[in-house]
CSV table of C-alpha atoms and ligand atoms in Angstrom, one decimal:
chain,number,residue,atom,x,y,z
A,1,MET,CA,2.8,8.7,42.6
A,2,VAL,CA,2.9,10.0,46.2
A,3,ARG,CA,5.1,7.9,48.5
A,4,GLY,CA,6.9,7.9,51.9
A,5,ARG,CA,6.4,8.4,55.4
A,6,ILE,CA,7.8,11.6,57.1
A,7,CYS,CA,10.6,10.3,59.3
A,8,GLY,CA,12.5,13.3,60.0
A,9,LEU,CA,11.9,17.1,60.6
A,10,SER,CA,14.6,19.5,61.3
A,11,VAL,CA,14.4,23.3,61.6
A,12,ARG,CA,17.3,25.8,61.4
A,13,ASP,CA,17.6,29.4,62.5
A,14,VAL,CA,19.4,31.1,59.5
A,15,ARG,CA,20.2,34.6,59.5
A,16,PHE,CA,22.0,37.0,57.0
A,17,PRO,CA,23.4,40.2,58.4
A,18,THR,CA,21.6,42.5,55.8
A,19,SER,CA,21.2,45.4,58.3
A,20,LEU,CA,24.9,46.1,58.0
A,21,GLY,CA,24.4,47.4,54.5
A,22,GLY,CA,20.9,49.0,55.1
A,23,HIS,CA,19.4,46.4,52.9
A,24,GLY,CA,15.7,45.8,53.3
A,25,SER,CA,15.4,49.0,55.6
A,26,ASP,CA,12.0,50.9,55.7
A,27,ALA,CA,10.3,53.3,58.0
A,28,MET,CA,9.7,50.7,60.5
A,29,HIS,CA,12.1,48.1,60.2
A,30,THR,CA,15.5,50.3,60.4
A,31,ASP,CA,17.9,47.4,60.8
A,32,PRO,CA,16.5,44.3,59.5
A,33,ASN,CA,18.6,41.1,59.4
A,34,TYR,CA,16.8,39.0,56.7
A,35,SER,CA,16.2,35.4,58.1
A,36,ALA,CA,14.5,32.3,57.8
A,37,ALA,CA,13.2,29.4,59.8
A,38,TYR,CA,14.4,26.6,57.5
A,39,VAL,CA,12.6,23.2,57.5
A,40,ILE,CA,13.7,19.9,56.0
A,41,LEU,CA,11.5,16.9,55.8
A,42,GLU,CA,12.8,13.4,55.2
A,43,THR,CA,10.9,10.4,54.3
A,44,ASP,CA,11.4,6.6,54.4
A,45,ALA,CA,10.7,6.3,50.5
A,46,GLY,CA,14.2,5.7,49.7
A,47,ASP,CA,14.2,7.9,46.8
A,48,GLY,CA,16.5,10.5,48.3
A,49,LEU,CA,13.8,13.3,48.0
A,50,LYS,CA,13.4,15.8,50.7
A,51,GLY,CA,10.9,18.6,51.3
A,52,TYR,CA,12.4,22.0,52.1
A,53,GLY,CA,10.3,24.7,53.5
A,54,ILE,CA,11.1,28.2,54.6
A,55,THR,CA,9.4,31.2,56.2
A,56,PHE,CA,10.8,34.6,56.1
A,57,THR,CA,11.5,36.3,59.4
A,58,LEU,CA,13.7,39.0,60.7
A,59,GLY,CA,16.7,38.6,63.2
A,60,ARG,CA,15.6,37.4,66.7
A,61,GLY,CA,12.1,36.8,65.6
A,62,THR,CA,13.5,33.5,64.0
A,63,GLU,CA,14.0,32.0,67.4
A,64,VAL,CA,10.3,32.3,68.3
A,65,VAL,CA,9.4,30.8,64.8
A,66,VAL,CA,11.7,27.8,65.1
A,67,CYS,CA,10.2,27.0,68.6
A,68,ALA,CA,6.7,27.1,66.9
A,69,VAL,CA,7.9,24.8,64.1
A,70,ASN,CA,9.1,22.3,66.8
A,71,ALA,CA,5.7,22.6,68.5
A,72,LEU,CA,4.1,21.7,65.3
A,73,ALA,CA,6.5,18.8,64.2
A,74,HIS,CA,4.3,16.0,65.9
A,75,HIS,CA,1.6,16.6,63.4
A,76,VAL,CA,3.9,15.8,60.6
A,77,LEU,CA,6.3,13.2,61.9
A,78,SER,CA,5.4,9.5,61.2
A,79,LYS,CA,2.6,10.7,58.8
A,80,ASP,CA,2.4,9.2,55.5
A,81,LEU,CA,2.7,11.8,52.7
A,82,ARG,CA,-0.2,10.1,50.9
A,83,ASP,CA,-2.4,10.6,53.9
A,84,ILE,CA,-1.4,14.3,54.2
A,85,VAL,CA,-2.1,15.3,50.8
A,86,GLY,CA,-5.0,12.8,50.4
A,87,ASP,CA,-6.8,15.1,53.0
A,88,PHE,CA,-4.7,18.4,52.8
A,89,ARG,CA,-7.5,20.5,53.8
A,90,GLY,CA,-8.0,18.4,56.8
A,91,PHE,CA,-4.3,18.4,57.6
A,92,TYR,CA,-4.1,22.1,57.1
A,93,ARG,CA,-7.0,22.5,59.6
A,94,GLN,CA,-5.2,20.0,62.1
A,95,LEU,CA,-2.1,22.4,62.0
A,96,THR,CA,-4.1,25.6,62.4
A,97,SER,CA,-6.5,24.2,64.9
A,98,ASP,CA,-4.0,22.7,67.1
A,99,GLY,CA,-5.9,23.0,70.5
A,100,GLN,CA,-2.7,23.9,72.5
A,101,LEU,CA,-1.3,26.2,70.0
A,102,ARG,CA,-4.4,27.9,68.7
A,103,TRP,CA,-4.6,30.4,71.5
A,104,ILE,CA,-1.3,31.9,70.5
A,105,GLY,CA,-2.8,32.3,66.9
A,106,PRO,CA,-5.3,31.4,65.5
A,107,GLU,CA,-3.9,31.6,62.0
A,108,LYS,CA,-1.7,34.5,62.7
A,109,GLY,CA,1.6,35.3,64.2
A,110,ALA,CA,4.6,33.1,64.7
A,111,VAL,CA,2.6,30.0,64.9
A,112,HIS,CA,1.2,30.8,61.3
A,113,LEU,CA,4.6,31.5,60.0
A,114,ALA,CA,5.8,28.2,61.4
A,115,THR,CA,2.7,26.6,59.7
A,116,ALA,CA,3.8,28.0,56.5
A,117,ALA,CA,7.3,26.8,56.7
A,118,VAL,CA,6.1,23.2,57.6
A,119,LEU,CA,3.5,23.2,54.7
A,120,ASN,CA,5.9,24.9,52.3
A,121,ALA,CA,8.3,21.9,52.9
A,122,VAL,CA,5.2,19.4,52.2
A,123,TRP,CA,4.4,21.2,49.1
A,124,ASP,CA,8.0,21.1,47.9
A,125,LEU,CA,8.1,17.3,48.6
A,126,TRP,CA,4.8,16.8,46.9
A,127,ALA,CA,5.6,18.9,43.9
A,128,LYS,CA,8.7,16.7,43.2
A,129,GLN,CA,6.5,13.7,43.2
A,130,GLU,CA,3.4,14.5,41.0
A,131,GLY,CA,1.3,17.2,39.2
A,132,LYS,CA,-2.0,18.3,40.4
A,133,ASP,CA,-5.5,19.0,38.8
A,134,PRO,CA,-8.0,21.6,39.6
A,135,ARG,CA,-10.1,19.3,41.8
A,136,THR,CA,-6.9,18.2,43.8
A,137,LEU,CA,-6.0,21.9,44.3
A,138,LEU,CA,-9.4,22.7,45.7
A,139,SER,CA,-9.2,19.9,48.1
A,140,CYS,CA,-6.3,21.6,49.6
A,141,ILE,CA,-8.1,24.8,50.5
A,142,ASP,CA,-9.8,25.5,53.9
A,143,PHE,CA,-12.9,27.3,52.8
A,144,ARG,CA,-13.8,27.9,56.6
A,145,TYR,CA,-14.8,31.6,57.2
A,146,ILE,CA,-14.7,32.6,53.5
A,147,THR,CA,-17.8,30.7,52.1
A,148,ASP,CA,-19.8,33.9,52.3
A,149,VAL,CA,-17.7,35.3,49.5
A,150,LEU,CA,-16.3,32.2,47.8
A,151,THR,CA,-17.8,28.7,47.8
A,152,GLU,CA,-15.9,25.7,46.6
A,153,GLU,CA,-18.1,25.5,43.5
A,154,GLU,CA,-17.3,28.9,42.5
A,155,ALA,CA,-13.6,28.3,43.0
A,156,PHE,CA,-14.1,25.2,40.8
A,157,GLU,CA,-15.7,27.5,38.1
A,158,ILE,CA,-12.8,29.9,38.3
A,159,LEU,CA,-10.3,27.2,37.8
A,160,GLN,CA,-12.3,25.6,35.0
A,161,LYS,CA,-12.5,28.9,33.2
A,162,GLY,CA,-8.8,29.2,33.7
A,163,GLN,CA,-8.3,25.9,31.6
A,164,VAL,CA,-9.2,28.1,28.4
A,165,GLY,CA,-6.3,29.3,26.8
A,166,LYS,CA,-3.9,27.9,29.4
A,167,LYS,CA,-1.6,26.4,26.8
A,168,GLU,CA,-0.9,29.7,25.1
A,169,ARG,CA,-0.3,31.4,28.6
A,170,GLU,CA,2.2,28.8,29.4
A,171,GLU,CA,3.9,29.4,26.2
A,172,GLN,CA,3.8,33.2,26.7
A,173,MET,CA,5.3,32.6,30.3
A,174,LEU,CA,8.1,30.4,28.8
A,175,MET,CA,8.9,33.0,26.2
A,176,HIS,CA,8.6,36.3,28.1
A,177,GLY,CA,8.3,35.5,31.8
A,178,TYR,CA,6.2,37.3,34.4
A,179,PRO,CA,6.7,41.0,34.7
A,180,ALA,CA,8.5,42.2,37.9
A,181,TYR,CA,9.2,45.3,39.6
A,182,THR,CA,12.4,46.3,41.7
A,183,THR,CA,12.6,47.3,45.3
A,184,SER,CA,16.4,47.1,45.2
A,185,CYS,CA,17.3,50.6,44.7
A,186,ALA,CA,15.6,52.6,47.4
A,187,TRP,CA,15.7,51.2,50.7
A,188,LEU,CA,15.1,53.8,53.3
A,189,GLY,CA,18.8,53.4,54.8
A,190,TYR,CA,20.4,53.9,51.4
A,191,SER,CA,22.1,57.3,50.8
A,192,ASP,CA,21.2,59.4,47.9
A,193,ASP,CA,24.3,58.3,46.1
A,194,THR,CA,23.6,54.6,46.5
A,195,LEU,CA,20.0,55.2,45.3
A,196,LYS,CA,21.4,56.9,42.2
A,197,GLN,CA,23.9,54.3,41.4
A,198,LEU,CA,21.6,51.5,41.9
A,199,CYS,CA,18.7,53.2,39.9
A,200,THR,CA,21.2,53.8,36.9
A,201,GLU,CA,22.2,50.2,37.0
A,202,ALA,CA,18.5,49.1,37.1
A,203,LEU,CA,17.6,51.3,34.3
A,204,LYS,CA,20.5,49.8,32.2
A,205,ASP,CA,19.3,46.3,32.9
A,206,GLY,CA,15.8,47.2,31.6
A,207,TRP,CA,13.9,47.8,34.8
A,208,THR,CA,10.7,49.8,34.2
A,209,ARG,CA,9.0,49.6,37.5
A,210,PHE,CA,10.4,50.9,40.9
A,211,LYS,CA,9.4,50.9,44.5
A,212,VAL,CA,10.7,53.4,46.9
A,213,LYS,CA,10.5,53.3,50.7
A,214,VAL,CA,8.8,56.4,52.4
A,215,GLY,CA,7.2,57.3,55.7
A,216,ALA,CA,9.8,58.5,58.1
A,217,ASP,CA,10.2,62.1,57.2
A,218,LEU,CA,8.3,63.9,54.7
A,219,GLN,CA,11.0,66.2,53.4
A,220,ASP,CA,13.4,63.3,53.1
A,221,ASP,CA,10.6,61.4,51.0
A,222,ILE,CA,10.0,64.3,48.8
A,223,ARG,CA,13.8,64.7,48.0
A,224,ARG,CA,14.2,61.0,47.4
A,225,CYS,CA,11.0,60.6,45.3
A,226,ARG,CA,12.0,63.6,43.1
A,227,LEU,CA,15.4,62.1,42.6
A,228,ILE,CA,14.0,58.7,41.7
A,229,ARG,CA,11.3,60.1,39.5
A,230,ASP,CA,13.8,62.4,37.6
A,231,MET,CA,16.0,59.4,36.9
A,232,ILE,CA,13.3,57.1,35.7
A,233,GLY,CA,11.4,59.7,33.9
A,234,PRO,CA,7.6,60.3,33.6
A,235,GLU,CA,6.6,57.1,31.8
A,236,LYS,CA,8.1,54.4,34.1
A,237,ILE,CA,6.1,53.2,37.1
A,238,LEU,CA,6.8,54.2,40.6
A,239,MET,CA,5.4,52.6,43.8
A,240,MET,CA,5.6,53.7,47.3
A,241,ASP,CA,5.9,51.7,50.7
A,242,ALA,CA,5.3,53.1,54.2
A,243,ASN,CA,5.4,50.0,55.9
A,244,GLN,CA,2.5,50.7,58.3
A,245,ARG,CA,4.0,54.0,59.5
A,246,TRP,CA,1.1,56.2,59.5
A,247,ASP,CA,-2.4,56.9,61.2
A,248,VAL,CA,-5.2,57.1,58.7
A,249,PRO,CA,-5.5,60.9,58.4
A,250,GLU,CA,-1.6,61.2,58.3
A,251,ALA,CA,-1.5,58.7,55.4
A,252,VAL,CA,-3.9,60.7,53.3
A,253,GLU,CA,-2.2,63.9,54.2
A,254,TRP,CA,1.5,62.5,53.6
A,255,MET,CA,0.2,60.9,50.3
A,256,SER,CA,-1.3,64.1,49.1
A,257,LYS,CA,2.3,65.6,49.4
A,258,LEU,CA,3.7,62.8,47.4
A,259,ALA,CA,1.1,62.7,44.8
A,260,GLU,CA,3.2,65.0,42.4
A,261,PHE,CA,5.5,62.0,41.9
A,262,LYS,CA,2.8,59.9,40.4
A,263,PRO,CA,2.9,56.8,42.5
A,264,LEU,CA,0.8,53.9,41.2
A,265,TRP,CA,0.2,52.8,44.9
A,266,ILE,CA,1.0,53.4,48.3
A,267,GLU,CA,1.6,50.2,50.2
A,268,GLU,CA,0.9,49.5,53.7
A,269,PRO,CA,0.0,53.0,54.6
A,270,THR,CA,-1.3,52.0,58.1
A,271,SER,CA,-1.6,49.1,60.4
A,272,PRO,CA,-2.2,45.9,58.5
A,273,ASP,CA,-5.1,45.1,60.8
A,274,ASP,CA,-7.0,48.3,59.9
A,275,ILE,CA,-9.3,47.1,57.2
A,276,LEU,CA,-11.6,50.0,57.4
A,277,GLY,CA,-8.6,52.4,57.6
A,278,HIS,CA,-7.3,51.0,54.4
A,279,ALA,CA,-10.7,51.5,52.9
A,280,THR,CA,-10.8,55.2,54.1
A,281,ILE,CA,-7.3,55.7,52.6
A,282,SER,CA,-8.4,54.1,49.3
A,283,LYS,CA,-11.4,56.4,48.9
A,284,ALA,CA,-9.6,59.4,49.7
A,285,LEU,CA,-6.7,58.6,47.3
A,286,VAL,CA,-8.9,58.0,44.4
A,287,PRO,CA,-8.9,61.7,43.1
A,288,LEU,CA,-5.1,61.5,43.3
A,289,GLY,CA,-5.0,58.5,41.1
A,290,ILE,CA,-3.2,56.6,43.8
A,291,GLY,CA,-4.1,52.9,44.7
A,292,VAL,CA,-3.6,51.3,48.0
A,293,ALA,CA,-1.7,48.0,48.1
A,294,THR,CA,-1.3,45.7,51.2
A,295,GLY,CA,-0.9,42.1,52.2
A,296,GLU,CA,2.5,41.3,53.1
A,297,GLN,CA,1.6,41.3,56.9
A,298,CYS,CA,-2.0,40.3,56.3
A,299,HIS,CA,-2.5,37.5,58.7
A,300,ASN,CA,-4.6,35.1,56.8
A,301,ARG,CA,-7.5,34.7,54.1
A,302,VAL,CA,-10.0,36.2,56.5
A,303,ILE,CA,-8.3,39.7,56.6
A,304,PHE,CA,-8.0,39.6,52.7
A,305,LYS,CA,-11.7,38.7,52.4
A,306,GLN,CA,-12.7,41.7,54.5
A,307,LEU,CA,-10.1,44.0,52.5
A,308,LEU,CA,-11.8,42.9,49.3
A,309,GLN,CA,-15.3,43.2,50.6
A,310,VAL,CA,-14.9,46.8,51.7
A,311,LYS,CA,-12.8,47.9,48.6
A,312,ALA,CA,-9.9,48.7,50.8
A,313,LEU,CA,-7.2,47.7,48.3
A,314,GLN,CA,-6.6,48.2,44.7
A,315,PHE,CA,-3.4,45.8,44.6
A,316,LEU,CA,-3.5,42.7,46.6
A,317,GLN,CA,0.0,41.5,47.9
A,318,ILE,CA,0.2,37.7,48.8
A,319,ASP,CA,3.1,36.5,50.5
A,320,SER,CA,4.3,32.8,50.3
A,321,CYS,CA,5.4,32.6,53.8
A,322,ARG,CA,2.8,34.8,55.8
A,323,LEU,CA,-0.2,32.9,54.7
A,324,GLY,CA,-0.6,29.2,55.5
A,325,SER,CA,1.5,28.1,52.5
A,326,VAL,CA,0.0,27.3,49.0
A,327,ASN,CA,-3.3,26.0,50.7
A,328,GLU,CA,-4.2,29.6,51.8
A,329,ASN,CA,-2.6,31.5,49.3
A,330,LEU,CA,-4.7,29.6,46.6
A,331,SER,CA,-7.9,30.7,48.4
A,332,VAL,CA,-6.7,34.3,48.4
A,333,LEU,CA,-5.8,34.2,44.6
A,334,LEU,CA,-9.3,32.9,43.8
A,335,MET,CA,-11.0,35.5,45.9
A,336,ALA,CA,-8.9,38.3,44.2
A,337,LYS,CA,-10.0,36.8,40.8
A,338,LYS,CA,-13.8,36.9,42.0
A,339,PHE,CA,-13.3,40.5,43.0
A,340,GLU,CA,-11.3,41.4,40.0
A,341,ILE,CA,-8.3,42.8,42.0
A,342,PRO,CA,-4.9,42.3,40.6
A,343,VAL,CA,-2.5,40.3,42.5
A,344,CYS,CA,1.0,41.7,42.9
A,345,PRO,CA,2.8,39.6,45.4
A,346,HIS,CA,5.2,40.7,48.1
A,347,ALA,CA,8.7,39.2,47.5
A,348,GLY,CA,12.4,39.7,48.5
A,349,GLY,CA,13.2,38.6,51.9
A,350,VAL,CA,14.9,35.3,52.1
A,351,GLY,CA,13.5,33.1,49.4
A,352,LEU,CA,10.2,34.9,49.0
A,353,CYS,CA,10.9,35.4,45.2
A,354,GLU,CA,11.9,31.7,44.8
A,355,LEU,CA,8.6,30.7,46.3
A,356,VAL,CA,6.1,33.3,45.0
A,357,GLN,CA,7.2,33.0,41.4
A,358,HIS,CA,5.4,29.6,41.4
A,359,LEU,CA,2.3,31.2,42.8
A,360,ILE,CA,2.0,34.2,40.6
A,361,ILE,CA,2.8,32.3,37.3
A,362,PHE,CA,0.2,29.8,38.4
A,363,ASP,CA,-2.2,32.7,38.9
A,364,PHE,CA,-1.7,34.0,35.4
A,365,ILE,CA,-1.9,30.6,33.7
A,366,SER,CA,-4.9,29.1,35.8
A,367,VAL,CA,-6.7,31.8,37.5
A,368,SER,CA,-6.5,35.6,36.5
A,369,ALA,CA,-5.4,35.0,32.8
A,370,SER,CA,-4.5,38.6,32.9
A,371,LEU,CA,-1.2,40.6,33.3
A,372,LYS,CA,-3.2,44.0,33.4
A,373,ASN,CA,-2.0,46.0,36.3
A,374,ARG,CA,0.0,43.0,37.7
A,375,MET,CA,3.7,42.6,38.4
A,376,CYS,CA,5.7,40.6,41.2
A,377,GLU,CA,8.1,42.2,43.4
A,378,TYR,CA,11.8,41.4,42.9
A,379,VAL,CA,14.6,42.1,45.3
A,380,ASP,CA,18.2,41.5,44.3
A,381,HIS,CA,19.4,39.9,47.5
A,382,LEU,CA,20.5,36.4,48.8
A,383,HIS,CA,19.4,34.5,45.7
A,384,GLU,CA,23.0,33.0,45.8
A,385,HIS,CA,22.1,30.9,48.8
A,386,PHE,CA,19.5,28.9,46.9
A,387,ARG,CA,20.0,25.7,44.8
A,388,TYR,CA,17.4,26.9,42.4
A,389,PRO,CA,17.4,30.4,42.3
A,390,VAL,CA,15.0,32.7,40.4
A,391,ILE,CA,16.0,33.6,36.8
A,392,ILE,CA,15.1,37.3,35.9
A,393,LYS,CA,15.4,38.2,32.3
A,394,LYS,CA,14.3,41.6,30.8
A,395,ALA,CA,12.9,42.5,34.3
A,396,SER,CA,10.8,39.5,34.3
A,397,TYR,CA,10.6,36.2,36.2
A,398,MET,CA,11.3,33.3,33.9
A,399,PRO,CA,9.3,30.1,34.8
A,400,PRO,CA,11.3,27.8,37.2
A,401,LYS,CA,12.0,24.5,35.3
A,402,ASP,CA,13.1,22.2,38.3
A,403,ALA,CA,10.5,20.2,40.1
A,404,GLY,CA,9.5,21.4,43.6
A,405,TYR,CA,9.0,24.8,45.3
A,406,SER,CA,12.5,26.2,44.8
A,407,THR,CA,12.9,26.2,48.5
A,408,GLU,CA,16.2,24.3,49.0
A,409,MET,CA,19.1,26.3,50.2
A,410,LYS,CA,22.8,25.4,49.7
A,411,THR,CA,24.1,23.5,52.6
A,412,ASP,CA,27.2,25.5,52.9
A,413,SER,CA,25.1,28.7,53.2
A,414,VAL,CA,22.9,27.2,55.9
A,415,GLN,CA,25.9,26.2,57.8
A,416,LYS,CA,27.7,29.5,57.6
A,417,HIS,CA,24.5,31.6,58.4
A,418,GLN,CA,23.0,29.4,61.0
A,419,TYR,CA,22.6,31.5,64.3
A,420,PRO,CA,24.7,31.9,66.5
A,421,ASP,CA,27.1,29.0,65.6
A,422,GLY,CA,27.6,29.5,61.8
A,423,ASP,CA,31.0,31.2,60.8
A,424,VAL,CA,29.4,34.4,59.7
A,425,TRP,CA,27.7,34.9,63.3
A,426,LYS,CA,30.7,33.6,65.1
A,427,LYS,CA,32.9,36.4,63.5
A,428,LEU,CA,30.3,39.2,63.9
A,429,LEU,CA,29.3,38.3,67.5
A,430,ALA,CA,33.1,38.1,68.4
A,431,ALA,CA,33.7,41.5,66.8
A,432,GLN,CA,30.8,43.0,68.8
A,433,GLY,CA,32.4,41.6,72.0
A,434,ASN,CA,29.6,38.9,72.5
B,1,LIG,C1,11.6,44.7,56.3
B,1,LIG,C2,11.4,44.3,54.8
B,1,LIG,O1,12.6,44.6,54.0
B,1,LIG,C3,10.4,45.2,54.3
B,1,LIG,O2,10.6,46.5,54.1
B,1,LIG,C4,9.9,44.6,52.9
B,1,LIG,C5,8.7,45.4,52.2
B,1,LIG,O3,8.1,46.1,52.7
B,1,LIG,C6,8.6,45.1,50.8
B,1,LIG,O4,9.5,44.5,50.1
B,1,LIG,O5,7.5,45.4,50.3
B,2,MG,MG1,6.3,46.3,51.6
C-alpha cells in the first residue's frame, strides 16, 4: 500500500579517491574519482522508510549534478507518493519537461543524471512499499518519441509473453544467478604486473569473461591484449572498451589490429552521439566477428531507438543512472527485446552494480527470457559502502533479497567521503596543500 507525503529531500556530494590507484581509468578518463550525487527522500508516513537514490558521476562533475538535483527538488517536495506513482509517466514527464531546466537538457546531461538520482530514490521508496504488475510498469514509461518502434500495446504484449515460464526463470535466478563479466583486472592505468595478478585471482575465483581497456596506444593495447588472452586461454570471453577514443575509420583500423585477440565486442569505439558512425563500424567489423557495444553514455531512449533502428550495435548497454531511472530503462529493455538485441548492462562506478542487477534480472525473468549472449558487467570496487551490496557467486549476480533498489549507502561512508568536508577529503586536500 503506497503511503506518505515527501517531506524531505537531501542530496550529498560523495566522492571516492579511486584515481589514486588508477581504478576505473580508461583511454578518456585517465584519473577518475568515482563519485555519486546521493539523494535521500523522507516521508511523513511515520513508517521510518526512506528512499535512497544515486547517480554515478566523476569528481568535480558531482557539484553540477548536485545543483541540478536541488533545482528539481520542488517537483518532489510536498508530493504524495501515491500521486507520484499513480501517474508516474506524467511525473517523469514533469521532471524531464521542466520549462526552466529543459533548455540545459532535454533528457540529457547533468539534468538527466539528476533526474535519475531523484527517480531512483522514488523507485527505492516505492519498491519497499509494494510490488508491481505489467500494467503498472507500463504506466511508468514515457512512450513519447518511441511509438514509431514500440507502442504501449506492443510493450504490453511483450510483458504478457514474459509471464510464460516466469516461475522457472525466477527459480533459475535464485539457484544460479545472472552471469557476469569482470572489468576489474584491466583498467588502462594498471601496470602489466597488476593486470597479471588480478587476472590470476579472477581466474581462481571462477571468472570466465573479461573486459580490457584499449584505445590510447596501439602497441600498448597489443601487448596487454596478448597478455590477457594468453592468461585466460582461447575459450574464455574477452571484450574491449575504447571509451569513445576514436574517429570512425580509426576505430575500424585499430580493431582490425586487435582482432587476433578475438574480442566479442568493442565498446564505445567512437562518440556516443554518432549513431551512423556506430553503424558503419558495426558493418565493417562483421567479417572480423567483432560486435559493437554501447550505451553507458547514451543520453536517452531516443538514442537507443536509433541505434537499434540502424543496426548500430550488437550488444546494448543500459545504465541505471544515465537514463531516467527505471522508467526510461524499462522502455529500452522493451525496445531491445523487440529488436532481439541482447542487453549487457554497464555497471561498476559507485552503486551501478547494486542498481542494475535489479533491472537485468527483471529483464531475464519478465522480458527477454534468454541468457544467450547476455551478461552483466561487474567491477569489484566500493560495494563495502552500501548497506545491501551485491552478492556475486561463481561469477554471477545472486538476486537481491531485500526490498528496495539496493541504493542505500552506509551513513559512515557518506560522512567520510562527502566532498570537501568528509575526513577522507580533508586529509587528502591538506596533503595536497589545499
Ligand atoms: C570512467 C569509468 O571507469 C569507465 O571507464 C567505465 C567503463 O567504461 C565501463 O565500465 O565499461
Ligand atoms: Mg565502458
